[in-house]
XYZ file of C-alpha atoms in Angstrom:
764
model
C 59.261 -12.746 -91.444
C 56.869 -15.179 -89.755
C 53.636 -14.657 -87.922
C 53.731 -14.607 -84.132
C 51.422 -17.359 -82.916
C 51.916 -16.502 -79.249
C 50.431 -13.049 -79.536
C 47.601 -14.457 -81.590
C 46.570 -16.689 -78.720
C 46.656 -13.840 -76.222
C 44.097 -11.794 -78.153
C 40.498 -12.795 -77.614
C 39.137 -13.960 -80.938
C 35.662 -13.149 -82.179
C 33.249 -15.627 -83.683
C 32.323 -19.251 -83.126
C 34.803 -22.095 -83.517
C 33.513 -24.902 -85.744
C 34.898 -27.922 -87.610
C 36.868 -29.205 -84.619
C 38.678 -25.904 -84.219
C 39.840 -25.683 -87.839
C 37.459 -22.871 -88.763
C 36.160 -19.747 -87.081
C 32.815 -18.267 -88.163
C 32.334 -14.520 -87.647
C 28.932 -13.049 -88.467
C 28.471 -9.293 -88.649
C 25.492 -7.065 -89.286
C 25.664 -3.498 -90.534
C 22.482 -1.447 -90.503
C 21.926 1.942 -92.071
C 18.747 3.610 -90.778
C 18.228 6.347 -93.335
C 14.747 7.841 -93.050
C 11.244 7.542 -91.610
C 8.163 8.934 -93.325
C 4.362 9.064 -92.966
C 4.638 8.843 -89.181
C 1.384 9.357 -87.227
C 2.748 12.036 -84.889
C 0.716 13.657 -82.127
C 1.189 17.079 -83.698
C 2.848 18.415 -86.831
C 3.433 21.932 -85.520
C 6.658 21.406 -83.599
C 9.470 18.925 -84.312
C 8.964 15.706 -82.369
C 11.760 13.562 -80.948
C 11.689 10.016 -82.330
C 13.681 7.215 -80.693
C 14.560 3.881 -82.283
C 15.630 0.669 -80.575
C 17.290 -2.121 -82.552
C 17.206 -5.668 -81.160
C 18.190 -9.138 -82.231
C 15.365 -11.219 -80.793
C 15.207 -9.851 -77.240
C 18.800 -8.574 -77.081
C 19.057 -4.796 -77.482
C 22.052 -3.859 -79.657
C 21.577 -0.204 -80.607
C 19.624 2.954 -79.808
C 19.357 6.213 -81.696
C 17.114 9.257 -81.879
C 16.318 12.103 -84.252
C 13.817 14.913 -84.711
C 10.798 14.472 -86.979
C 9.005 17.305 -88.736
C 5.854 16.990 -90.852
C 5.809 13.190 -90.422
C 9.330 12.886 -91.891
C 12.428 12.005 -89.894
C 15.903 12.050 -91.463
C 18.194 9.808 -89.426
C 21.235 8.709 -91.475
C 22.512 6.515 -88.659
C 24.884 3.735 -89.633
C 26.274 1.175 -87.198
C 27.838 -2.270 -87.218
C 27.348 -5.130 -84.786
C 29.207 -8.399 -84.470
C 26.749 -11.232 -83.912
C 27.738 -13.365 -80.944
C 24.593 -15.499 -80.614
C 22.318 -17.132 -83.113
C 19.165 -15.096 -83.745
C 15.943 -15.464 -85.684
C 14.614 -11.907 -86.080
C 15.765 -8.315 -86.232
C 13.411 -5.826 -84.544
C 13.410 -2.032 -84.952
C 10.943 -0.360 -82.587
C 9.888 3.251 -83.219
C 8.746 5.414 -80.308
C 7.614 9.038 -80.081
C 9.211 10.667 -77.055
C 7.466 13.102 -74.773
C 6.085 13.388 -71.285
C 4.322 10.102 -71.987
C 6.278 8.079 -74.607
C 4.141 6.444 -77.296
C 4.986 3.346 -79.329
C 4.408 3.984 -83.031
C 5.266 0.652 -84.593
C 7.864 -1.984 -85.234
C 9.681 -3.594 -88.126
C 10.540 -7.284 -87.756
C 12.743 -9.049 -90.312
C 13.720 -12.702 -90.315
C 17.358 -13.637 -90.618
C 16.885 -15.172 -94.050
C 15.300 -11.913 -95.284
C 18.338 -9.977 -94.083
C 20.726 -12.346 -95.850
C 18.655 -12.241 -99.044
C 18.524 -8.423 -99.140
C 22.083 -7.787 -97.950
C 23.595 -4.713 -99.568
C 20.235 -3.372 -100.757
C 18.089 -0.493 -99.530
C 14.309 -0.824 -99.224
C 11.296 0.942 -97.792
C 9.586 -1.217 -95.163
C 6.127 -0.687 -93.665
C 5.919 -0.470 -89.898
C 3.580 -2.914 -88.169
C 1.798 -2.629 -84.825
C 3.632 -3.945 -81.786
C 1.787 -7.225 -81.215
C 2.439 -10.618 -79.722
C 3.424 -11.906 -83.134
C 6.461 -9.690 -83.636
C 7.366 -10.123 -79.973
C 7.944 -13.834 -80.571
C 11.376 -14.514 -82.041
C 11.947 -18.126 -81.068
C 12.700 -20.885 -83.561
C 12.795 -24.657 -83.243
C 14.896 -27.054 -85.282
C 12.787 -30.221 -85.318
C 13.606 -33.616 -86.822
C 10.498 -35.603 -87.865
C 10.905 -39.226 -88.995
C 8.333 -41.841 -90.016
C 9.052 -45.562 -89.642
C 7.005 -47.565 -92.183
C 7.627 -50.871 -90.440
C 6.177 -49.778 -87.108
C 3.879 -46.993 -88.425
C 5.323 -44.655 -85.863
C 6.257 -40.999 -86.081
C 9.249 -39.874 -84.023
C 9.867 -36.271 -83.017
C 13.189 -34.892 -81.839
C 14.228 -31.278 -81.136
C 17.751 -30.718 -82.455
C 18.273 -27.043 -81.716
C 16.532 -23.784 -80.920
C 17.232 -20.067 -81.290
C 15.965 -16.852 -79.760
C 15.508 -18.246 -76.246
C 17.407 -15.628 -74.286
C 16.088 -16.703 -70.885
C 16.802 -19.665 -68.644
C 14.789 -22.886 -68.881
C 13.651 -25.548 -68.397
C 11.466 -25.670 -71.512
C 9.030 -28.291 -72.675
C 6.868 -28.912 -75.698
C 3.177 -29.791 -75.676
C 2.448 -31.757 -78.877
C -1.117 -32.111 -80.139
C -2.422 -33.992 -83.187
C -5.177 -32.227 -85.105
C -7.328 -33.390 -87.995
C -7.489 -37.063 -86.910
C -10.373 -39.062 -85.575
C -8.917 -39.358 -82.076
C -6.986 -36.339 -80.896
C -3.969 -37.323 -78.923
C -2.014 -35.212 -76.516
C 1.596 -35.939 -75.674
C 4.063 -34.084 -73.504
C 7.746 -33.859 -74.338
C 10.033 -32.372 -71.704
C 13.296 -30.661 -72.487
C 15.998 -31.165 -69.877
C 18.618 -29.094 -71.705
C 21.049 -26.979 -69.672
C 19.827 -23.578 -68.560
C 20.341 -20.789 -71.065
C 21.492 -17.351 -69.992
C 21.075 -14.080 -71.836
C 24.225 -12.976 -73.642
C 25.917 -16.383 -73.503
C 26.415 -18.807 -76.328
C 23.523 -21.226 -76.663
C 24.415 -24.744 -77.776
C 20.785 -25.803 -77.958
C 19.609 -29.411 -77.848
C 22.174 -31.099 -80.063
C 22.936 -34.712 -79.241
C 19.843 -35.080 -77.061
C 18.555 -38.638 -77.197
C 15.041 -37.974 -75.885
C 12.353 -38.485 -78.504
C 8.602 -38.377 -78.686
C 7.118 -41.382 -80.499
C 3.550 -41.246 -81.873
C 1.701 -44.355 -83.053
C 0.035 -43.626 -86.410
C -1.458 -47.062 -87.099
C -5.055 -46.127 -86.206
C -5.103 -42.662 -87.749
C -8.181 -41.611 -89.631
C -8.473 -38.136 -91.100
C -11.533 -35.992 -90.415
C -13.377 -34.566 -93.446
C -10.417 -35.470 -95.678
C -8.271 -32.766 -94.072
C -4.509 -33.064 -93.787
C -3.495 -33.887 -90.196
C -1.312 -31.356 -88.415
C 1.272 -31.681 -85.698
C 0.834 -28.721 -83.346
C 3.815 -27.962 -81.076
C 3.670 -25.271 -78.397
C 6.724 -24.236 -76.409
C 6.452 -23.550 -72.670
C 8.898 -22.618 -69.941
C 8.546 -23.861 -66.406
C 8.682 -20.857 -64.053
C 11.103 -21.400 -61.180
C 9.531 -22.006 -57.751
C 6.075 -21.890 -59.269
C 3.567 -24.417 -60.618
C 2.824 -22.095 -63.553
C 4.348 -22.184 -67.022
C 5.062 -19.397 -69.493
C 3.949 -19.676 -73.128
C 6.529 -18.898 -75.829
C 4.761 -19.721 -79.091
C 3.305 -22.424 -81.278
C 4.024 -23.967 -84.672
C 1.876 -26.254 -86.828
C 3.446 -28.804 -89.192
C 1.197 -30.426 -91.856
C 1.628 -34.199 -91.939
C 1.220 -34.663 -95.685
C 2.510 -37.401 -97.969
C 6.030 -35.946 -98.040
C 6.449 -36.697 -94.351
C 5.452 -40.344 -94.685
C 7.233 -41.063 -97.964
C 10.549 -39.296 -97.382
C 13.332 -40.052 -94.983
C 14.379 -37.935 -91.991
C 13.243 -34.316 -92.276
C 14.568 -31.542 -90.083
C 13.671 -27.881 -90.550
C 13.735 -24.601 -88.683
C 10.232 -23.545 -87.618
C 9.350 -20.044 -86.415
C 7.002 -19.946 -83.449
C 3.828 -17.873 -83.633
C 1.251 -16.700 -81.088
C -2.061 -18.454 -80.524
C -4.335 -17.087 -83.241
C -6.026 -18.291 -86.370
C -4.516 -17.706 -89.783
C -7.237 -15.181 -90.588
C -6.524 -13.227 -87.431
C -2.841 -13.496 -88.233
C -3.315 -11.873 -91.642
C -5.521 -9.148 -90.174
C -2.950 -8.276 -87.527
C -0.211 -8.200 -90.169
C -2.065 -5.908 -92.565
C -3.879 -3.707 -90.099
C -2.473 -0.210 -90.062
C 0.751 -0.899 -91.940
C 0.199 2.034 -94.274
C -0.890 4.274 -91.401
C 2.058 3.673 -89.088
C 4.664 4.945 -91.513
C 7.624 3.513 -93.376
C 11.313 3.106 -92.654
C 14.125 3.214 -95.206
C 16.892 0.722 -94.391
C 20.093 -0.548 -95.906
C 21.221 -3.884 -94.463
C 24.521 -5.717 -94.797
C 25.135 -9.238 -93.565
C 28.570 -10.848 -93.724
C 29.852 -14.219 -92.603
C 33.641 -14.587 -92.516
C 35.222 -18.025 -92.387
C 38.643 -17.724 -90.762
C 41.270 -20.447 -91.089
C 44.108 -21.160 -88.625
C 46.974 -18.678 -88.593
C 49.537 -21.040 -90.110
C 47.494 -21.286 -93.321
C 48.060 -17.575 -93.998
C 51.842 -17.672 -93.512
C 52.672 -17.615 -97.280
C 50.371 -14.613 -97.840
C 51.877 -12.786 -94.877
C 55.388 -13.407 -96.203
C 54.491 -12.030 -99.639
C 53.001 -8.905 -98.043
C 56.034 -8.130 -95.898
C 58.439 -8.931 -98.752
C 56.730 -6.186 -100.765
C 58.575 -3.628 -98.639
C 61.878 -4.630 -100.236
C 60.511 -5.171 -103.752
C 61.499 -2.678 -106.451
C 59.638 -1.002 -107.938
C 57.215 -0.990 -105.034
C 54.206 -0.153 -107.220
C 54.454 -3.577 -108.907
C 54.683 -5.515 -105.636
C 51.720 -7.349 -104.118
C 50.973 -4.501 -101.704
C 51.734 -1.692 -104.147
C 49.502 -3.043 -106.916
C 46.436 -3.147 -104.633
C 45.933 0.603 -105.010
C 45.372 0.233 -108.763
C 42.847 -2.620 -108.710
C 39.507 -1.484 -110.161
C 36.272 -1.605 -108.183
C 37.764 -2.382 -104.778
C 36.903 -0.850 -101.432
C 40.094 1.134 -100.885
C 39.086 2.027 -97.326
C 38.660 -1.624 -96.377
C 41.982 -2.584 -97.972
C 43.763 0.314 -96.247
C 42.318 -0.667 -92.857
C 43.423 -4.261 -93.367
C 46.949 -3.335 -94.458
C 47.275 -0.929 -91.536
C 46.496 -3.635 -88.975
C 48.628 -6.304 -90.642
C 51.693 -4.061 -90.790
C 51.177 -2.796 -87.240
C 51.293 -6.427 -86.168
C 54.442 -6.904 -88.248
C 56.033 -3.747 -86.797
C 56.512 -2.275 -90.278
C 53.757 0.334 -90.566
C 56.217 3.243 -90.791
C 58.032 1.526 -93.665
C 54.750 0.951 -95.494
C 53.656 4.591 -95.118
C 57.066 5.773 -96.272
C 56.790 3.788 -99.518
C 53.212 4.841 -100.295
C 53.937 8.429 -99.241
C 56.938 8.667 -101.555
C 54.706 7.695 -104.480
C 52.135 10.346 -103.565
C 54.742 13.109 -103.360
C 56.196 12.141 -106.737
C 52.747 12.107 -108.365
C 51.517 15.350 -106.766
C 51.335 18.336 -109.125
C 50.095 20.943 -106.603
C 51.838 21.138 -103.229
C 48.763 22.749 -101.659
C 46.824 19.511 -102.211
C 49.567 17.184 -101.001
C 47.996 14.105 -99.331
C 44.535 15.632 -99.790
C 43.450 13.017 -102.366
C 41.863 9.667 -101.521
C 45.115 7.783 -101.996
C 46.243 4.656 -100.180
C 48.533 6.765 -97.974
C 45.701 9.029 -96.852
C 43.385 6.086 -96.254
C 45.929 4.147 -94.191
C 46.756 7.120 -91.956
C 43.075 7.975 -91.485
C 42.297 4.391 -90.459
C 45.336 4.409 -88.169
C 44.089 7.553 -86.425
C 40.659 5.989 -85.882
C 42.154 2.700 -84.678
C 44.794 4.095 -82.319
C 43.265 7.451 -81.424
C 40.151 6.463 -79.463
C 41.690 7.058 -76.033
C 43.453 10.130 -77.395
C 40.114 11.686 -78.339
C 38.577 10.714 -75.012
C 41.346 12.521 -73.145
C 41.249 15.623 -75.345
C 37.906 16.438 -76.995
C 35.492 14.390 -74.891
C 35.159 17.095 -72.250
C 34.098 19.920 -74.555
C 31.735 17.653 -76.513
C 30.047 16.480 -73.311
C 29.701 20.085 -72.178
C 28.137 21.164 -75.471
C 25.719 18.223 -75.344
C 24.654 18.894 -71.748
C 24.489 22.707 -71.655
C 22.675 23.116 -75.002
C 23.633 26.781 -75.270
C 22.865 28.556 -78.505
C 26.006 29.558 -80.419
C 24.447 30.734 -83.667
C 26.238 33.841 -84.963
C 24.824 33.923 -88.480
C 22.276 36.791 -88.511
C 20.283 35.010 -91.210
C 19.739 32.003 -88.916
C 18.987 33.809 -85.660
C 15.582 33.093 -84.169
C 13.302 35.400 -82.269
C 14.708 36.038 -78.801
C 18.300 35.042 -79.656
C 21.042 37.273 -78.269
C 23.870 37.612 -80.798
C 26.354 38.924 -78.231
C 25.645 36.072 -75.808
C 25.805 33.518 -78.627
C 29.182 34.895 -79.686
C 30.445 34.633 -76.127
C 29.237 31.004 -75.892
C 30.924 30.094 -79.172
C 34.203 31.731 -78.173
C 34.200 29.866 -74.866
C 33.618 26.469 -76.500
C 36.155 27.293 -79.204
C 38.808 28.227 -76.652
C 38.124 25.076 -74.652
C 38.423 22.843 -77.730
C 41.519 24.689 -78.966
C 43.256 24.453 -75.602
C 42.463 20.759 -75.160
C 43.786 20.027 -78.633
C 47.059 21.981 -78.606
C 47.967 20.814 -75.097
C 47.389 17.143 -75.899
C 50.535 16.385 -77.892
C 52.019 14.281 -75.075
C 48.886 12.099 -75.093
C 49.190 11.360 -78.804
C 49.951 7.622 -79.274
C 53.558 6.900 -80.097
C 52.713 5.079 -83.331
C 50.805 8.103 -84.612
C 53.697 10.400 -83.760
C 56.036 8.089 -85.658
C 53.715 8.230 -88.656
C 53.629 12.031 -88.597
C 57.415 12.090 -88.235
C 57.712 9.914 -91.365
C 55.406 12.239 -93.309
C 57.356 15.293 -92.226
C 60.631 13.632 -93.158
C 59.319 12.790 -96.646
C 58.153 16.360 -97.252
C 61.437 17.751 -95.907
C 63.428 15.635 -98.347
C 61.371 16.872 -101.298
C 60.888 20.470 -100.085
C 63.746 21.158 -97.618
C 63.024 24.864 -97.042
C 59.242 24.674 -96.712
C 58.390 24.492 -93.003
C 54.900 25.699 -93.843
C 54.358 22.752 -96.185
C 55.691 20.294 -93.618
C 53.201 21.540 -91.033
C 50.412 21.732 -93.611
C 50.691 17.991 -94.247
C 50.513 17.209 -90.530
C 47.558 19.536 -89.906
C 45.634 18.089 -92.854
C 45.558 14.775 -90.998
C 45.514 15.456 -87.258
C 43.324 18.577 -87.331
C 41.125 18.328 -90.422
C 40.600 14.551 -90.590
C 40.775 13.722 -86.906
C 39.849 16.472 -84.452
C 37.395 18.441 -86.592
C 35.922 15.244 -88.028
C 35.360 13.918 -84.491
C 33.710 17.197 -83.493
C 31.276 17.109 -86.396
C 30.437 13.423 -85.914
C 31.198 12.380 -82.312
C 29.130 9.221 -82.639
C 31.217 7.902 -85.545
C 34.388 8.298 -83.469
C 32.888 6.669 -80.375
C 32.694 9.845 -78.276
C 28.898 9.826 -77.899
C 26.279 7.139 -78.130
C 23.542 9.258 -79.684
C 23.243 11.743 -82.514
C 23.157 15.437 -81.497
C 20.033 17.542 -81.793
C 20.055 20.291 -84.468
C 21.258 23.078 -82.144
C 24.038 20.942 -80.661
C 25.058 19.793 -84.130
C 25.271 23.410 -85.280
C 27.488 24.310 -82.316
C 29.822 21.396 -83.053
C 30.104 22.480 -86.685
C 30.960 26.060 -85.693
C 33.607 24.908 -83.209
C 35.121 22.652 -85.879
C 35.281 25.653 -88.232
C 37.273 27.507 -85.572
C 39.841 24.705 -85.258
C 40.055 24.345 -89.013
C 40.639 28.055 -89.638
C 43.133 28.313 -86.779
C 45.113 25.421 -88.233
C 45.016 26.693 -91.822
C 46.002 30.185 -90.745
C 48.929 28.931 -88.668
C 50.506 26.877 -91.468
C 49.784 29.282 -94.321
C 52.174 32.037 -95.352
C 49.406 34.163 -96.831
C 46.283 35.784 -95.422
C 43.241 33.574 -95.847
C 39.973 34.929 -97.162
C 36.820 34.386 -95.157
C 33.935 32.801 -97.037
C 31.567 33.511 -94.141
C 31.734 37.204 -93.159
C 29.416 36.698 -90.190
C 32.036 34.396 -88.618
C 35.040 36.600 -89.399
C 35.095 38.419 -86.049
C 35.216 35.124 -84.143
C 37.809 33.564 -86.439
C 40.009 36.646 -86.187
C 40.412 35.974 -82.492
C 41.732 32.453 -83.134
C 44.193 33.523 -85.830
C 46.211 35.973 -83.746
C 49.879 35.416 -82.960
C 49.223 33.740 -79.612
C 46.950 31.094 -81.121
C 49.241 30.707 -84.112
C 52.276 29.946 -81.962
C 50.288 27.487 -79.849
C 49.133 25.650 -82.982
C 52.647 25.513 -84.451
C 54.062 24.126 -81.205
C 51.378 21.451 -81.210
C 52.088 20.413 -84.818
C 55.818 20.339 -84.118
C 55.263 18.416 -80.899
C 53.521 15.484 -82.594
C 55.792 15.317 -85.647
C 59.322 16.118 -84.448
C 61.411 13.675 -82.467
C 62.526 14.688 -78.957
C 60.424 17.849 -79.028
C 59.452 19.446 -75.722
C 56.837 22.148 -75.308
C 57.683 24.989 -72.968
C 54.617 26.411 -71.319
C 54.507 30.150 -70.776
C 54.085 31.435 -67.236
C 51.253 33.834 -67.977
C 48.227 32.886 -70.018
C 47.081 36.499 -70.280
C 47.947 39.814 -68.617
C 46.925 43.465 -68.788
C 46.285 46.786 -67.021
C 42.988 47.128 -65.145
C 41.267 49.486 -62.740
C 40.720 47.773 -59.412
C 37.485 48.885 -57.765
C 36.398 48.335 -54.212
C 33.182 46.358 -53.830
C 30.174 47.492 -51.794
C 31.011 51.207 -51.905
C 28.912 54.202 -52.762
C 29.471 55.841 -56.130
C 31.491 58.827 -54.837
C 33.657 56.680 -52.568
C 34.137 54.179 -55.371
C 35.616 56.847 -57.619
C 38.190 57.656 -54.946
C 39.148 54.014 -54.407
C 40.047 53.178 -58.004
C 43.610 51.970 -58.538
C 45.509 50.871 -61.602
C 46.774 47.324 -61.372
C 48.844 45.010 -63.523
C 46.869 41.735 -63.531
C 48.104 38.352 -64.770
C 46.377 34.985 -65.142
C 48.404 31.754 -65.003
C 47.378 28.118 -65.109
C 47.150 28.054 -61.297
C 46.304 31.517 -60.017
C 45.256 35.105 -60.665
C 47.554 37.770 -59.209
C 47.973 41.530 -59.432
C 50.705 44.097 -58.743
C 50.994 47.870 -58.816
C 53.080 47.768 -62.001
C 54.505 45.044 -64.175
C 58.029 45.707 -62.860
C 57.129 45.416 -59.175
C 58.475 42.315 -57.479
C 55.885 42.244 -54.715
C 52.337 41.129 -55.459
C 49.415 43.129 -54.114
C 47.198 40.072 -54.013
C 46.507 36.656 -55.504
C 43.646 34.172 -55.849
C 44.067 30.448 -56.424
C 41.923 29.335 -59.360
C 40.411 26.398 -57.499
C 39.091 28.838 -54.855
C 37.054 30.903 -57.344
C 33.315 30.399 -56.943
C 31.898 33.043 -59.282
C 32.965 34.907 -62.426
C 30.459 37.344 -63.910
C 30.045 40.861 -65.340
C 28.678 43.479 -62.956
C 25.297 44.802 -63.971
C 24.815 48.485 -64.692
C 28.569 49.162 -64.447
C 30.387 49.483 -67.743
C 33.143 46.932 -68.491
C 33.414 45.755 -64.865
C 33.498 42.070 -63.927
C 33.535 40.270 -60.591
C 35.812 37.460 -59.391
C 34.618 36.018 -56.090
C 35.794 33.365 -53.649
C 34.283 32.215 -50.384
C 36.077 34.980 -48.429
C 36.932 37.785 -50.858
C 35.729 39.613 -53.949
C 37.679 41.398 -56.690
C 36.218 43.921 -59.144
C 38.211 44.793 -62.263
C 37.341 47.333 -64.932
C 38.583 46.753 -68.482
C 39.108 49.442 -71.074
C 36.322 48.067 -73.289
C 33.789 45.240 -73.531
C 36.014 43.220 -75.872
C 38.804 43.019 -73.297
C 36.314 42.194 -70.547
C 34.815 39.321 -72.561
C 38.305 38.016 -73.318
C 39.156 37.849 -69.624
C 35.808 36.286 -68.747
C 36.440 33.522 -71.272
C 39.993 32.864 -70.085
C 39.041 32.963 -66.403
C 36.157 30.534 -66.820
C 38.264 28.278 -69.017
C 41.303 28.120 -66.717
C 39.190 27.827 -63.580
C 37.240 24.908 -64.999
C 40.398 23.129 -66.143
C 42.131 23.661 -62.799
C 39.189 22.344 -60.782
C 38.843 19.263 -62.970
C 42.512 18.465 -62.546
C 42.369 18.882 -58.778
C 39.312 16.645 -58.495
C 41.144 13.661 -59.919
C 42.220 11.227 -57.260
C 45.798 10.017 -56.928
C 44.754 6.536 -58.000
C 43.196 7.842 -61.206
C 46.256 9.942 -61.949
C 48.550 6.968 -61.423
C 46.311 4.793 -63.577
C 46.173 7.374 -66.376
C 49.923 7.871 -66.183
C 50.594 4.149 -66.324
C 48.228 3.697 -69.270
C 49.798 6.626 -71.106
C 53.310 5.314 -70.511
C 52.281 1.872 -71.708
C 50.687 3.271 -74.859
C 53.592 5.557 -75.664
C 56.251 2.904 -75.116
C 54.681 0.100 -77.101
C 57.392 -1.462 -79.184
C 55.677 -4.861 -78.972
C 53.026 -4.251 -81.621
C 51.381 -7.610 -80.908
C 49.855 -6.069 -77.769
C 47.331 -4.216 -79.914
C 43.990 -5.957 -80.252
C 44.405 -7.129 -83.841
C 42.832 -10.288 -85.212
C 45.591 -11.062 -87.702
C 43.911 -14.137 -89.195
C 40.757 -12.157 -89.895
C 42.646 -9.302 -91.553
C 44.615 -11.719 -93.716
C 41.412 -13.501 -94.743
C 39.857 -10.146 -95.716
C 42.837 -9.394 -97.931
C 42.781 -12.930 -99.307
C 39.164 -12.467 -100.418
C 40.088 -9.209 -102.159
C 42.889 -10.932 -104.044
C 40.614 -13.857 -104.906
C 37.912 -11.558 -106.310
C 40.515 -9.806 -108.480
C 42.476 -12.916 -109.429
C 41.672 -12.629 -113.152
C 42.783 -8.989 -113.281
C 46.030 -9.794 -111.479
C 46.650 -12.688 -113.855
C 46.169 -10.428 -116.897
C 48.497 -7.781 -115.456
C 51.131 -10.424 -114.779
C 50.931 -11.475 -118.421
C 51.300 -7.838 -119.503
C 54.548 -7.547 -117.581
C 55.720 -10.687 -119.376
C 54.929 -9.179 -122.785
C 51.466 -10.635 -123.428
C 48.766 -8.248 -124.676
C 45.710 -7.454 -122.569
C 42.571 -9.272 -123.809
C 39.605 -7.156 -124.864
C 37.398 -6.061 -121.990
C 40.083 -6.480 -119.329
C 41.367 -3.472 -117.297
C 44.756 -2.171 -118.395
C 47.762 -1.956 -116.128
C 48.314 1.703 -115.126
C 50.902 3.555 -117.206
C 52.768 4.700 -114.103
C 53.424 1.102 -113.078
C 54.562 0.150 -116.582
C 56.973 3.082 -116.756
C 58.635 2.198 -113.455
C 58.902 -1.466 -114.402
C 60.460 -0.581 -117.769
C 62.989 1.670 -116.036
C 64.115 -1.272 -113.933
C 64.232 -3.709 -116.852
C 65.926 -1.441 -119.362
């Protein structure tokens, strides 16, 4: 099998092309903002909201927020950013939110500091927000001295951090000589735009030449070359100052050859003032705990990786699979299994062989599993690959299923705490329970009705898993569904609920109350799934949540969950929706009547709620309806005050009062009515164009047999795997010798016994 070069050209490649197109450089930055402490907050009584802005020079790349209490703020925010432009400094600005936001301080790190401390975690002191840490520009200056002519030539080769348009110019001043000279050097480089690649001043021929023949130092001081950068403001005679740098003209400049260095610009201030501004208040403004990672990948042309790609795909037909190039990766010591799994997943999607790969790894897991209840629950290569596949392919799936309920929880900020030990003064347990049930029903409904939106590749993966379990345990339908639910429910939907930012559903971390609600809703989905696939009654570890969970483990929810699991894992499976969502016997009461008259005008009605309407009849067997209300016409759903178990359903021209037999039944109908009404209105509000667009996108996603259409940088993934193999080359060499009968040297990792046994079975 060969790599497809056509599809590679269609995908937009990241990074900068260097070496005449023979190399691609991709720089990435991963930042973990862990904690803030010793913050000078306005007050320590109530938790304060702290916001953080991360920038590369002047380009904002990330924002986050968290609550601080007693001058301590736990953040635990981790994000990655692919660097598209050259930068000189990383800035993290801390601000205390409120009616009038207040800047607390800023951390500024140079690029070389980030590279030096990559992979390490440190406490950094915050500094005041001053002109100094606002300046991020750098100049790459070439200074040459010609002994024959006694002249000093100055040439600007490149610059970084200038994220605005020019033109720029330098004002060069000589200091520490008998006659100060002032020279002006104009830069006529192309205009630079924010967010675009900046090629700088390479290959510019303009130079500034300074005659040094008559130099005489003043008071035996070392002369300095002072360069200040200015930008000419468009349609104005004024110029804007960007910073200054001083270069000492010592003996090394006059004795050496050409010298070019990167110089960081600084504001106009003396060195003493500079030190004072750096040290002033650093201990008072607090500290930030960071973990930084900087990587630079060098990607070769696709044809260079063809032999590696062939060896990877040939592993699918190698027996035993565990001793193949792909199979042996799982046993390498001290490797990042998640990174390897992500890389293999993308490579084999591109090759169109992901199902075959999962089948081979999955077969190994089933054979090595000793407890069927923990099947695919370990951190094996199979589990890692499927988890990374769900994250890679399931972004749009989550947006179309869980995004709505998460947005609603974020915006409404309703309290859903049902643990009596955690209730605060003024909390209403009954109202909190109602809120939690409503959010739980909304999340459950969106999940179980989303099987048709599940990407086709994911459904194929789940079908492979189910087939493997069926072959090993042919009469265990519960075990087949348990395997599917352990991935799609526990590791995908509930994981996305508990951490919506990680899965790209929200841009900011939730506040404590919202986070608690998301956790409780995820517990509902988890228990509903476990209860549906289990043949025994599950014990509740949290008695205070038992009454809510009992609702979601009834037969109706169980059947809905089973249909969902079957729908995403069985081929040619069609869900049949029931006509009625809920139905029951109620007492219909006439509105706006006196008490005595109201007692006379009470009638028993059989009421049913469907996905489109609410209707009622005299009895369930009657063919003629007594009345009906379209769900999109409903304007109000609420319980009637001072009347026991009665709730109101109102439209613009009518009103219906129904009395339930108890408060539990009334709350159930209120939840279902609000849920179905909201869903119906949202569907009706979509325009025809949006529906056609969504349908076309869904059809395209579900009919993708050309796997090259996925946005996969194959060269980059192959290079990542190549580096892993290179770092473990000695171990692989030793293991190869073991298979050929050579003993393992002392201190080297041994080849796993399971691999040796399978190899010996083949040989002997």
